[in-house]
PDB file of N, CA, C and O and ligand atoms in Angstrom:
ATOM      1  N   UNK A  14       3.139  16.619 -17.835  1.00 58.00           N
ATOM      2  CA  UNK A  14       4.175  17.523 -17.375  1.00 58.00           C
ATOM      3  C   UNK A  14       3.644  18.673 -16.749  1.00 58.00           C
ATOM      4  O   UNK A  14       2.822  19.401 -17.417  1.00 58.00           O
ATOM      5  N   UNK A  15       3.954  19.035 -15.512  1.00 58.00           N
ATOM      6  CA  UNK A  15       3.143  19.958 -14.698  1.00 58.00           C
ATOM      7  C   UNK A  15       4.251  21.037 -14.497  1.00 58.00           C
ATOM      8  O   UNK A  15       5.435  20.779 -13.985  1.00 58.00           O
ATOM      9  N   UNK A  16       3.592  22.289 -14.411  1.00 62.00           N
ATOM     10  CA  UNK A  16       4.617  23.389 -14.211  1.00 62.00           C
ATOM     11  C   UNK A  16       4.557  23.680 -12.792  1.00 62.00           C
ATOM     12  O   UNK A  16       3.447  24.204 -12.234  1.00 62.00           O
ATOM     13  N   UNK A  17       5.672  23.572 -11.959  1.00 65.00           N
ATOM     14  CA  UNK A  17       5.405  23.929 -10.662  1.00 65.00           C
ATOM     15  C   UNK A  17       5.992  25.475 -10.450  1.00 65.00           C
ATOM     16  O   UNK A  17       6.918  25.909 -11.114  1.00 65.00           O
ATOM     17  N   UNK A  18       5.254  26.354  -9.787  1.00 60.00           N
ATOM     18  CA  UNK A  18       5.522  27.669  -9.466  1.00 60.00           C
ATOM     19  C   UNK A  18       6.812  28.045  -8.699  1.00 60.00           C
ATOM     20  O   UNK A  18       7.185  27.235  -7.974  1.00 60.00           O
ATOM     21  N   UNK A  19       7.617  28.862  -9.043  1.00 81.00           N
ATOM     22  CA  UNK A  19       8.900  29.255  -8.226  1.00 81.00           C
ATOM     23  C   UNK A  19       8.500  29.650  -7.093  1.00 81.00           C
ATOM     24  O   UNK A  19       7.433  30.487  -6.878  1.00 81.00           O
ATOM     25  N   UNK A  20       9.209  29.973  -6.065  1.00 86.00           N
ATOM     26  CA  UNK A  20       8.806  30.440  -4.723  1.00 86.00           C
ATOM     27  C   UNK A  20       8.761  31.891  -4.884  1.00 86.00           C
ATOM     28  O   UNK A  20       8.105  32.490  -3.920  1.00 86.00           O
ATOM     29  N   UNK A  21       9.277  32.364  -5.755  1.00 91.00           N
ATOM     30  CA  UNK A  21       9.234  34.101  -6.031  1.00 91.00           C
ATOM     31  C   UNK A  21       8.053  34.587  -6.851  1.00 91.00           C
ATOM     32  O   UNK A  21       7.959  35.624  -7.097  1.00 91.00           O
ATOM     33  N   UNK A  22       7.525  33.445  -7.613  1.00 91.00           N
ATOM     34  CA  UNK A  22       6.510  33.739  -8.600  1.00 91.00           C
ATOM     35  C   UNK A  22       5.080  34.072  -7.542  1.00 91.00           C
ATOM     36  O   UNK A  22       5.088  33.539  -6.546  1.00 91.00           O
ATOM     37  N   UNK A  23       4.118  34.763  -8.556  1.00 91.00           N
ATOM     38  CA  UNK A  23       2.934  34.781  -7.850  1.00 91.00           C
ATOM     39  C   UNK A  23       2.355  33.577  -7.436  1.00 91.00           C
ATOM     40  O   UNK A  23       2.318  32.604  -8.471  1.00 91.00           O
ATOM     41  N   UNK A  24       1.654  33.579  -6.369  1.00 87.00           N
ATOM     42  CA  UNK A  24       0.929  32.172  -5.858  1.00 87.00           C
ATOM     43  C   UNK A  24      -0.036  31.733  -6.852  1.00 87.00           C
ATOM     44  O   UNK A  24      -0.914  32.735  -7.334  1.00 87.00           O
ATOM     45  N   UNK A  25      -0.213  30.634  -7.190  1.00 86.00           N
ATOM     46  CA  UNK A  25      -1.168  30.163  -8.099  1.00 86.00           C
ATOM     47  C   UNK A  25      -2.599  30.217  -7.570  1.00 86.00           C
ATOM     48  O   UNK A  25      -3.627  30.101  -8.495  1.00 86.00           O
ATOM     49  N   UNK A  26      -2.639  30.431  -6.220  1.00 88.00           N
ATOM     50  CA  UNK A  26      -4.011  30.544  -5.519  1.00 88.00           C
ATOM     51  C   UNK A  26      -4.750  31.895  -6.074  1.00 88.00           C
ATOM     52  O   UNK A  26      -5.842  32.176  -5.876  1.00 88.00           O
ATOM     53  N   UNK A  27      -3.831  32.893  -6.612  1.00 88.00           N
ATOM     54  CA  UNK A  27      -4.544  34.144  -7.014  1.00 88.00           C
ATOM     55  C   UNK A  27      -4.592  35.238  -6.101  1.00 88.00           C
ATOM     56  O   UNK A  27      -5.210  36.097  -6.195  1.00 88.00           O
ATOM     57  N   UNK A  28      -3.891  35.069  -4.996  1.00 90.00           N
ATOM     58  CA  UNK A  28      -3.811  36.035  -3.925  1.00 90.00           C
ATOM     59  C   UNK A  28      -3.076  37.217  -4.114  1.00 90.00           C
ATOM     60  O   UNK A  28      -3.112  38.296  -3.641  1.00 90.00           O
ATOM     61  N   UNK A  29      -2.115  36.982  -5.216  1.00 91.00           N
ATOM     62  CA  UNK A  29      -1.230  38.172  -5.537  1.00 91.00           C
ATOM     63  C   UNK A  29      -0.055  38.238  -4.808  1.00 91.00           C
ATOM     64  O   UNK A  29       0.971  39.044  -5.092  1.00 91.00           O
ATOM     65  N   UNK A  30       0.074  37.457  -3.689  1.00 91.00           N
ATOM     66  CA  UNK A  30       1.291  37.281  -2.975  1.00 91.00           C
ATOM     67  C   UNK A  30       2.280  36.387  -3.647  1.00 91.00           C
ATOM     68  O   UNK A  30       1.975  35.561  -4.447  1.00 91.00           O
ATOM     69  N   UNK A  31       3.545  36.433  -3.070  1.00 92.00           N
ATOM     70  CA  UNK A  31       4.521  35.470  -3.567  1.00 92.00           C
ATOM     71  C   UNK A  31       4.315  33.995  -3.038  1.00 92.00           C
ATOM     72  O   UNK A  31       3.688  33.893  -1.944  1.00 92.00           O
ATOM     73  N   UNK A  32       4.502  33.029  -3.854  1.00 88.00           N
ATOM     74  CA  UNK A  32       4.092  31.915  -3.661  1.00 88.00           C
ATOM     75  C   UNK A  32       4.733  31.314  -2.093  1.00 88.00           C
ATOM     76  O   UNK A  32       4.032  30.799  -1.117  1.00 88.00           O
ATOM     77  N   UNK A  33       6.055  31.759  -2.021  1.00 89.00           N
ATOM     78  CA  UNK A  33       6.688  31.576  -0.661  1.00 89.00           C
ATOM     79  C   UNK A  33       6.006  32.075   0.483  1.00 89.00           C
ATOM     80  O   UNK A  33       6.251  31.690   1.750  1.00 89.00           O
ATOM     81  N   UNK A  34       5.282  33.210   0.275  1.00 89.00           N
ATOM     82  CA  UNK A  34       4.591  34.003   1.491  1.00 89.00           C
ATOM     83  C   UNK A  34       3.360  33.483   1.627  1.00 89.00           C
ATOM     84  O   UNK A  34       2.634  34.135   2.467  1.00 89.00           O
ATOM     85  N   UNK A  35       2.842  32.595   0.690  1.00 87.00           N
ATOM     86  CA  UNK A  35       1.354  32.358   0.649  1.00 87.00           C
ATOM     87  C   UNK A  35       1.089  30.809   0.894  1.00 87.00           C
ATOM     88  O   UNK A  35       1.174  30.444   2.239  1.00 87.00           O
ATOM     89  N   UNK A  36       1.114  30.058  -0.014  1.00 85.00           N
ATOM     90  CA  UNK A  36       0.546  28.747  -0.124  1.00 85.00           C
ATOM     91  C   UNK A  36       1.793  27.696   0.029  1.00 85.00           C
ATOM     92  O   UNK A  36       1.400  26.666   0.249  1.00 85.00           O
ATOM     93  N   UNK A  37       3.040  28.196   0.029  1.00 83.00           N
ATOM     94  CA  UNK A  37       3.991  27.205   0.038  1.00 83.00           C
ATOM     95  C   UNK A  37       4.008  26.188   1.289  1.00 83.00           C
ATOM     96  O   UNK A  37       4.055  25.106   0.995  1.00 83.00           O
ATOM     97  N   UNK A  38       3.642  26.598   2.376  1.00 76.00           N
ATOM     98  CA  UNK A  38       3.630  25.667   3.450  1.00 76.00           C
ATOM     99  C   UNK A  38       2.179  25.215   4.023  1.00 76.00           C
ATOM    100  O   UNK A  38       2.153  24.550   4.763  1.00 76.00           O
ATOM    101  N   UNK A  39       1.324  25.393   3.073  1.00 73.00           N
ATOM    102  CA  UNK A  39      -0.095  24.929   3.203  1.00 73.00           C
ATOM    103  C   UNK A  39      -0.500  23.666   2.612  1.00 73.00           C
ATOM    104  O   UNK A  39      -1.677  23.348   2.555  1.00 73.00           O
ATOM    105  N   UNK A  40       0.780  22.938   2.203  1.00 61.00           N
ATOM    106  CA  UNK A  40       0.408  21.563   1.562  1.00 61.00           C
ATOM    107  C   UNK A  40      -0.057  21.907   0.209  1.00 61.00           C
ATOM    108  O   UNK A  40      -0.890  21.977  -0.116  1.00 61.00           O
ATOM    109  N   UNK A  41       1.103  22.087  -0.677  1.00 54.00           N
ATOM    110  CA  UNK A  41       1.028  22.592  -2.016  1.00 54.00           C
ATOM    111  C   UNK A  41       0.324  21.601  -2.800  1.00 54.00           C
ATOM    112  O   UNK A  41      -0.414  22.151  -3.886  1.00 54.00           O
ATOM    113  N   UNK A  42       0.229  20.475  -2.471  1.00 60.00           N
ATOM    114  CA  UNK A  42      -0.608  19.314  -3.410  1.00 60.00           C
ATOM    115  C   UNK A  42      -1.402  18.398  -2.618  1.00 60.00           C
ATOM    116  O   UNK A  42      -0.862  17.452  -2.247  1.00 60.00           O
ATOM    117  N   UNK A  43      -2.589  18.835  -2.597  1.00 57.00           N
ATOM    118  CA  UNK A  43      -3.475  17.858  -1.749  1.00 57.00           C
ATOM    119  C   UNK A  43      -3.831  16.681  -2.301  1.00 57.00           C
ATOM    120  O   UNK A  43      -4.001  15.653  -1.565  1.00 57.00           O
ATOM    121  N   UNK A  44      -3.715  16.523  -3.799  1.00 61.00           N
ATOM    122  CA  UNK A  44      -4.096  15.304  -4.441  1.00 61.00           C
ATOM    123  C   UNK A  44      -2.809  14.373  -4.097  1.00 61.00           C
ATOM    124  O   UNK A  44      -2.995  13.078  -4.098  1.00 61.00           O
ATOM    125  N   UNK A  45      -1.696  14.806  -4.172  1.00 64.00           N
ATOM    126  CA  UNK A  45      -0.563  13.998  -3.652  1.00 64.00           C
ATOM    127  C   UNK A  45      -0.695  13.480  -2.404  1.00 64.00           C
ATOM    128  O   UNK A  45      -0.459  12.200  -2.215  1.00 64.00           O
ATOM    129  N   UNK A  46      -1.080  14.321  -1.306  1.00 69.00           N
ATOM    130  CA  UNK A  46      -1.426  13.806  -0.072  1.00 69.00           C
ATOM    131  C   UNK A  46      -2.298  12.647  -0.237  1.00 69.00           C
ATOM    132  O   UNK A  46      -2.096  11.503   0.577  1.00 69.00           O
ATOM    133  N   UNK A  47      -3.372  12.877  -0.984  1.00 77.00           N
ATOM    134  CA  UNK A  47      -4.517  11.792  -1.001  1.00 77.00           C
ATOM    135  C   UNK A  47      -3.861  10.496  -1.484  1.00 77.00           C
ATOM    136  O   UNK A  47      -4.250   9.376  -0.955  1.00 77.00           O
ATOM    137  N   UNK A  48      -3.195  10.775  -2.473  1.00 78.00           N
ATOM    138  CA  UNK A  48      -2.655   9.367  -3.106  1.00 78.00           C
ATOM    139  C   UNK A  48      -1.848   8.683  -2.279  1.00 78.00           C
ATOM    140  O   UNK A  48      -1.770   7.406  -2.055  1.00 78.00           O
ATOM    141  N   UNK A  49      -0.936   9.351  -1.326  1.00 80.00           N
ATOM    142  CA  UNK A  49      -0.257   8.904  -0.399  1.00 80.00           C
ATOM    143  C   UNK A  49      -0.887   8.102   0.638  1.00 80.00           C
ATOM    144  O   UNK A  49      -0.713   6.911   0.904  1.00 80.00           O
ATOM    145  N   UNK A  50      -1.953   8.762   1.099  1.00 86.00           N
ATOM    146  CA  UNK A  50      -2.768   8.041   1.996  1.00 86.00           C
ATOM    147  C   UNK A  50      -3.335   6.991   1.445  1.00 86.00           C
ATOM    148  O   UNK A  50      -3.649   5.850   2.084  1.00 86.00           O
ATOM    149  N   UNK A  51      -3.922   6.915   0.309  1.00 87.00           N
ATOM    150  CA  UNK A  51      -4.713   5.758  -0.555  1.00 87.00           C
ATOM    151  C   UNK A  51      -3.412   4.745  -0.544  1.00 87.00           C
ATOM    152  O   UNK A  51      -3.881   3.411  -0.300  1.00 87.00           O
ATOM    153  N   UNK A  52      -2.279   4.983  -0.878  1.00 90.00           N
ATOM    154  CA  UNK A  52      -1.425   4.084  -1.190  1.00 90.00           C
ATOM    155  C   UNK A  52      -0.992   3.261   0.375  1.00 90.00           C
ATOM    156  O   UNK A  52      -1.023   2.141   0.184  1.00 90.00           O
ATOM    157  N   UNK A  53      -1.004   4.130   1.337  1.00 92.00           N
ATOM    158  CA  UNK A  53      -0.718   3.508   2.688  1.00 92.00           C
ATOM    159  C   UNK A  53      -1.887   2.576   2.961  1.00 92.00           C
ATOM    160  O   UNK A  53      -1.711   1.439   3.298  1.00 92.00           O
ATOM    161  N   UNK A  54      -3.222   3.053   2.753  1.00 93.00           N
ATOM    162  CA  UNK A  54      -4.341   2.229   3.009  1.00 93.00           C
ATOM    163  C   UNK A  54      -4.343   1.107   2.281  1.00 93.00           C
ATOM    164  O   UNK A  54      -4.690  -0.115   2.980  1.00 93.00           O
ATOM    165  N   UNK A  55      -3.918   1.080   0.988  1.00 94.00           N
ATOM    166  CA  UNK A  55      -4.134  -0.072   0.081  1.00 94.00           C
ATOM    167  C   UNK A  55      -2.856  -1.085   0.597  1.00 94.00           C
ATOM    168  O   UNK A  55      -3.227  -2.424   0.641  1.00 94.00           O
ATOM    169  N   UNK A  56      -1.886  -0.494   0.925  1.00 93.00           N
ATOM    170  CA  UNK A  56      -0.899  -1.551   1.411  1.00 93.00           C
ATOM    171  C   UNK A  56      -1.309  -2.158   2.727  1.00 93.00           C
ATOM    172  O   UNK A  56      -0.892  -3.361   2.754  1.00 93.00           O
ATOM    173  N   UNK A  57      -1.789  -1.296   3.781  1.00 92.00           N
ATOM    174  CA  UNK A  57      -2.315  -2.028   4.982  1.00 92.00           C
ATOM    175  C   UNK A  57      -3.303  -3.104   4.644  1.00 92.00           C
ATOM    176  O   UNK A  57      -3.318  -4.198   5.237  1.00 92.00           O
ATOM    177  N   UNK A  58      -4.182  -2.609   4.001  1.00 92.00           N
ATOM    178  CA  UNK A  58      -5.297  -3.480   3.617  1.00 92.00           C
ATOM    179  C   UNK A  58      -4.887  -4.999   2.981  1.00 92.00           C
ATOM    180  O   UNK A  58      -5.306  -5.996   3.045  1.00 92.00           O
ATOM    181  N   UNK A  59      -3.920  -4.784   1.965  1.00 91.00           N
ATOM    182  CA  UNK A  59      -3.193  -5.762   1.183  1.00 91.00           C
ATOM    183  C   UNK A  59      -2.386  -6.840   2.194  1.00 91.00           C
ATOM    184  O   UNK A  59      -2.740  -8.086   2.223  1.00 91.00           O
ATOM    185  N   UNK A  60      -1.847  -6.170   3.195  1.00 89.00           N
ATOM    186  CA  UNK A  60      -1.121  -6.961   4.308  1.00 89.00           C
ATOM    187  C   UNK A  60      -2.121  -7.633   5.268  1.00 89.00           C
ATOM    188  O   UNK A  60      -2.028  -8.993   5.562  1.00 89.00           O
ATOM    189  N   UNK A  61      -3.213  -7.040   5.484  1.00 87.00           N
ATOM    190  CA  UNK A  61      -4.277  -7.698   6.283  1.00 87.00           C
ATOM    191  C   UNK A  61      -4.800  -8.782   5.550  1.00 87.00           C
ATOM    192  O   UNK A  61      -5.019  -9.928   6.068  1.00 87.00           O
ATOM    193  N   UNK A  62      -5.087  -8.577   4.253  1.00 84.00           N
ATOM    194  CA  UNK A  62      -5.744  -9.649   3.402  1.00 84.00           C
ATOM    195  C   UNK A  62      -4.851 -10.820   3.142  1.00 84.00           C
ATOM    196  O   UNK A  62      -5.101 -11.958   3.559  1.00 84.00           O
ATOM    197  N   UNK A  63      -3.440 -10.395   3.251  1.00 83.00           N
ATOM    198  CA  UNK A  63      -2.385 -11.640   2.939  1.00 83.00           C
ATOM    199  C   UNK A  63      -2.476 -12.439   4.154  1.00 83.00           C
ATOM    200  O   UNK A  63      -2.361 -13.559   4.211  1.00 83.00           O
ATOM    201  N   UNK A  64      -2.609 -11.635   5.511  1.00 80.00           N
ATOM    202  CA  UNK A  64      -2.447 -12.304   6.568  1.00 80.00           C
ATOM    203  C   UNK A  64      -3.636 -13.193   6.784  1.00 80.00           C
ATOM    204  O   UNK A  64      -3.686 -14.309   7.359  1.00 80.00           O
ATOM    205  N   UNK A  65      -4.755 -12.810   6.433  1.00 75.00           N
ATOM    206  CA  UNK A  65      -6.081 -13.590   6.739  1.00 75.00           C
ATOM    207  C   UNK A  65      -6.144 -14.755   5.932  1.00 75.00           C
ATOM    208  O   UNK A  65      -6.093 -15.743   6.103  1.00 75.00           O
ATOM    209  N   UNK A  66      -5.587 -14.507   4.609  1.00 71.00           N
ATOM    210  CA  UNK A  66      -5.442 -15.869   3.587  1.00 71.00           C
ATOM    211  C   UNK A  66      -4.336 -16.646   3.988  1.00 71.00           C
ATOM    212  O   UNK A  66      -4.877 -18.152   4.117  1.00 71.00           O
ATOM    213  N   UNK A  67      -3.139 -16.355   4.621  1.00 72.00           N
ATOM    214  CA  UNK A  67      -2.600 -17.365   5.080  1.00 72.00           C
ATOM    215  C   UNK A  67      -2.771 -17.996   6.477  1.00 72.00           C
ATOM    216  O   UNK A  67      -2.497 -19.277   6.703  1.00 72.00           O
ATOM    217  N   UNK A  68      -3.709 -17.304   7.354  1.00 68.00           N
ATOM    218  CA  UNK A  68      -4.204 -17.913   8.450  1.00 68.00           C
ATOM    219  C   UNK A  68      -5.303 -18.971   8.079  1.00 68.00           C
ATOM    220  O   UNK A  68      -5.499 -20.107   8.636  1.00 68.00           O
ATOM    221  N   UNK A  69      -6.191 -18.628   7.006  1.00 65.00           N
ATOM    222  CA  UNK A  69      -7.195 -19.525   6.843  1.00 65.00           C
ATOM    223  C   UNK A  69      -6.830 -20.750   5.798  1.00 65.00           C
ATOM    224  O   UNK A  69      -7.434 -21.755   5.717  1.00 65.00           O
ATOM    225  N   UNK A  70      -5.509 -20.651   5.517  1.00 62.00           N
ATOM    226  CA  UNK A  70      -4.926 -21.579   4.562  1.00 62.00           C
ATOM    227  C   UNK A  70      -4.577 -22.697   5.427  1.00 62.00           C
ATOM    228  O   UNK A  70      -3.536 -22.598   6.133  1.00 62.00           O
ATOM    229  N   UNK A  71      -5.250 -24.010   5.319  1.00 60.00           N
ATOM    230  CA  UNK A  71      -4.828 -25.282   6.181  1.00 60.00           C
ATOM    231  C   UNK A  71      -3.633 -25.777   5.523  1.00 60.00           C
ATOM    232  O   UNK A  71      -3.649 -26.137   4.342  1.00 60.00           O
ATOM    233  N   UNK A  72      -2.632 -26.207   6.166  1.00 58.00           N
ATOM    234  CA  UNK A  72      -1.657 -27.075   5.701  1.00 58.00           C
ATOM    235  C   UNK A  72      -2.081 -28.515   5.167  1.00 58.00           C
ATOM    236  O   UNK A  72      -2.890 -28.916   5.961  1.00 58.00           O
ATOM    237  N   UNK A  73      -1.596 -29.066   4.278  1.00 58.00           N
ATOM    238  CA  UNK A  73      -2.107 -30.080   3.661  1.00 58.00           C
ATOM    239  C   UNK A  73      -1.776 -31.320   4.566  1.00 58.00           C
ATOM    240  O   UNK A  73      -2.671 -32.380   4.834  1.00 58.00           O
ATOM    241  N   UNK A  74      -0.966 -31.158   5.662  1.00 56.00           N
ATOM    242  CA  UNK A  74      -0.620 -32.155   6.607  1.00 56.00           C
ATOM    243  C   UNK A  74      -1.682 -32.246   7.645  1.00 56.00           C
ATOM    244  O   UNK A  74      -1.699 -33.270   8.662  1.00 56.00           O
ATOM    245  N   UNK A  75      -2.489 -31.258   7.720  1.00 61.00           N
ATOM    246  CA  UNK A  75      -3.513 -31.025   8.760  1.00 61.00           C
ATOM    247  C   UNK A  75      -4.818 -31.824   8.297  1.00 61.00           C
ATOM    248  O   UNK A  75      -5.744 -32.062   9.106  1.00 61.00           O
ATOM    249  N   UNK A  76      -4.695 -32.467   7.058  1.00 72.00           N
ATOM    250  CA  UNK A  76      -6.066 -33.067   6.610  1.00 72.00           C
ATOM    251  C   UNK A  76      -5.723 -34.543   6.442  1.00 72.00           C
ATOM    252  O   UNK A  76      -5.214 -34.966   5.365  1.00 72.00           O
ATOM    253  N   UNK A  77      -5.594 -35.390   7.590  1.00 74.00           N
ATOM    254  CA  UNK A  77      -5.095 -36.760   7.275  1.00 74.00           C
ATOM    255  C   UNK A  77      -5.982 -37.681   6.250  1.00 74.00           C
ATOM    256  O   UNK A  77      -7.355 -37.501   6.437  1.00 74.00           O
ATOM    257  N   UNK A  78      -5.486 -38.386   5.640  1.00 77.00           N
ATOM    258  CA  UNK A  78      -6.174 -39.251   4.724  1.00 77.00           C
ATOM    259  C   UNK A  78      -6.378 -40.694   5.384  1.00 77.00           C
ATOM    260  O   UNK A  78      -5.121 -41.325   5.720  1.00 77.00           O
ATOM    261  N   UNK A  79      -7.439 -41.200   5.661  1.00 84.00           N
ATOM    262  CA  UNK A  79      -7.609 -42.592   6.403  1.00 84.00           C
ATOM    263  C   UNK A  79      -6.734 -43.648   5.592  1.00 84.00           C
ATOM    264  O   UNK A  79      -7.022 -43.899   4.354  1.00 84.00           O
ATOM    265  N   UNK A  80      -6.109 -44.489   6.512  1.00 89.00           N
ATOM    266  CA  UNK A  80      -5.518 -45.501   5.710  1.00 89.00           C
ATOM    267  C   UNK A  80      -4.145 -45.163   4.948  1.00 89.00           C
ATOM    268  O   UNK A  80      -3.302 -46.174   4.416  1.00 89.00           O
ATOM    269  N   UNK A  81      -3.563 -43.926   5.117  1.00 90.00           N
ATOM    270  CA  UNK A  81      -2.622 -43.474   4.456  1.00 90.00           C
ATOM    271  C   UNK A  81      -1.598 -42.954   5.429  1.00 90.00           C
ATOM    272  O   UNK A  81      -2.023 -42.397   6.288  1.00 90.00           O
ATOM    273  N   UNK A  82      -0.295 -43.063   4.937  1.00 89.00           N
ATOM    274  CA  UNK A  82       0.703 -42.226   5.825  1.00 89.00           C
ATOM    275  C   UNK A  82       1.219 -41.023   4.975  1.00 89.00           C
ATOM    276  O   UNK A  82       1.693 -41.266   3.966  1.00 89.00           O
ATOM    277  N   UNK A  83       1.306 -40.100   6.040  1.00 88.00           N
ATOM    278  CA  UNK A  83       2.081 -38.718   5.395  1.00 88.00           C
ATOM    279  C   UNK A  83       3.367 -38.861   5.204  1.00 88.00           C
ATOM    280  O   UNK A  83       4.220 -39.302   6.215  1.00 88.00           O
ATOM    281  N   UNK A  84       4.001 -38.666   4.093  1.00 90.00           N
ATOM    282  CA  UNK A  84       5.486 -38.737   3.916  1.00 90.00           C
ATOM    283  C   UNK A  84       6.081 -37.263   3.777  1.00 90.00           C
ATOM    284  O   UNK A  84       5.880 -36.656   2.638  1.00 90.00           O
ATOM    285  N   UNK A  85       6.639 -36.740   4.898  1.00 92.00           N
ATOM    286  CA  UNK A  85       7.179 -35.269   4.835  1.00 92.00           C
ATOM    287  C   UNK A  85       8.264 -35.154   3.750  1.00 92.00           C
ATOM    288  O   UNK A  85       8.543 -34.160   3.046  1.00 92.00           O
ATOM    289  N   UNK A  86       8.933 -36.311   3.379  1.00 94.00           N
ATOM    290  CA  UNK A  86       9.947 -36.332   2.321  1.00 94.00           C
ATOM    291  C   UNK A  86       9.459 -36.097   1.012  1.00 94.00           C
ATOM    292  O   UNK A  86       9.975 -35.274  -0.143  1.00 94.00           O
ATOM    293  N   UNK A  87       8.345 -36.920   0.664  1.00 94.00           N
ATOM    294  CA  UNK A  87       7.619 -36.746  -0.674  1.00 94.00           C
ATOM    295  C   UNK A  87       6.662 -35.503  -0.717  1.00 94.00           C
ATOM    296  O   UNK A  87       6.379 -35.231  -1.928  1.00 94.00           O
ATOM    297  N   UNK A  88       6.164 -35.208   0.250  1.00 91.00           N
ATOM    298  CA  UNK A  88       5.121 -34.179   0.286  1.00 91.00           C
ATOM    299  C   UNK A  88       3.774 -34.796  -0.174  1.00 91.00           C
ATOM    300  O   UNK A  88       3.001 -34.146  -0.363  1.00 91.00           O
ATOM    301  N   UNK A  89       3.531 -35.937  -0.042  1.00 90.00           N
ATOM    302  CA  UNK A  89       2.281 -36.453  -0.181  1.00 90.00           C
ATOM    303  C   UNK A  89       1.973 -37.649   0.730  1.00 90.00           C
ATOM    304  O   UNK A  89       2.842 -38.097   1.324  1.00 90.00           O
ATOM    305  N   UNK A  90       0.715 -38.393   0.420  1.00 89.00           N
ATOM    306  CA  UNK A  90       0.445 -39.452   1.268  1.00 89.00           C
ATOM    307  C   UNK A  90       0.665 -40.883   0.686  1.00 89.00           C
ATOM    308  O   UNK A  90       0.615 -40.871  -0.685  1.00 89.00           O
ATOM    309  N   UNK A  91       1.130 -41.815   1.366  1.00 92.00           N
ATOM    310  CA  UNK A  91       1.367 -43.218   0.646  1.00 92.00           C
ATOM    311  C   UNK A  91       0.278 -44.289   1.222  1.00 92.00           C
ATOM    312  O   UNK A  91      -0.229 -44.074   2.295  1.00 92.00           O
TER     313      UNK A  91
HETATM  314 ZN1   ZN V 101      -1.645  31.200  -2.146  1.00 83.21          ZN
HETATM  315 ZN1   ZN V 102       5.994 -40.767  -2.480  1.00 83.21          ZN
END
């Protein structure tokens, strides 16, 4: 549990000013921003990876078996 400073409390950066007059607008939590960027990047990479996998995955009907007939109803060769 983290204690968030009130806007009228002294700024946690130690400047002696009130928080609302000092660091409030400067991006109060740089780690939070980094986590957000990391999450977005991870999501994008995951989507890219999923796309690559689905593209490289050949459908079974694309690999014909000699002497057999593909049955779409059964989902296998006869
Ligand atoms: Zn400050
Ligand atoms: Zn069958």
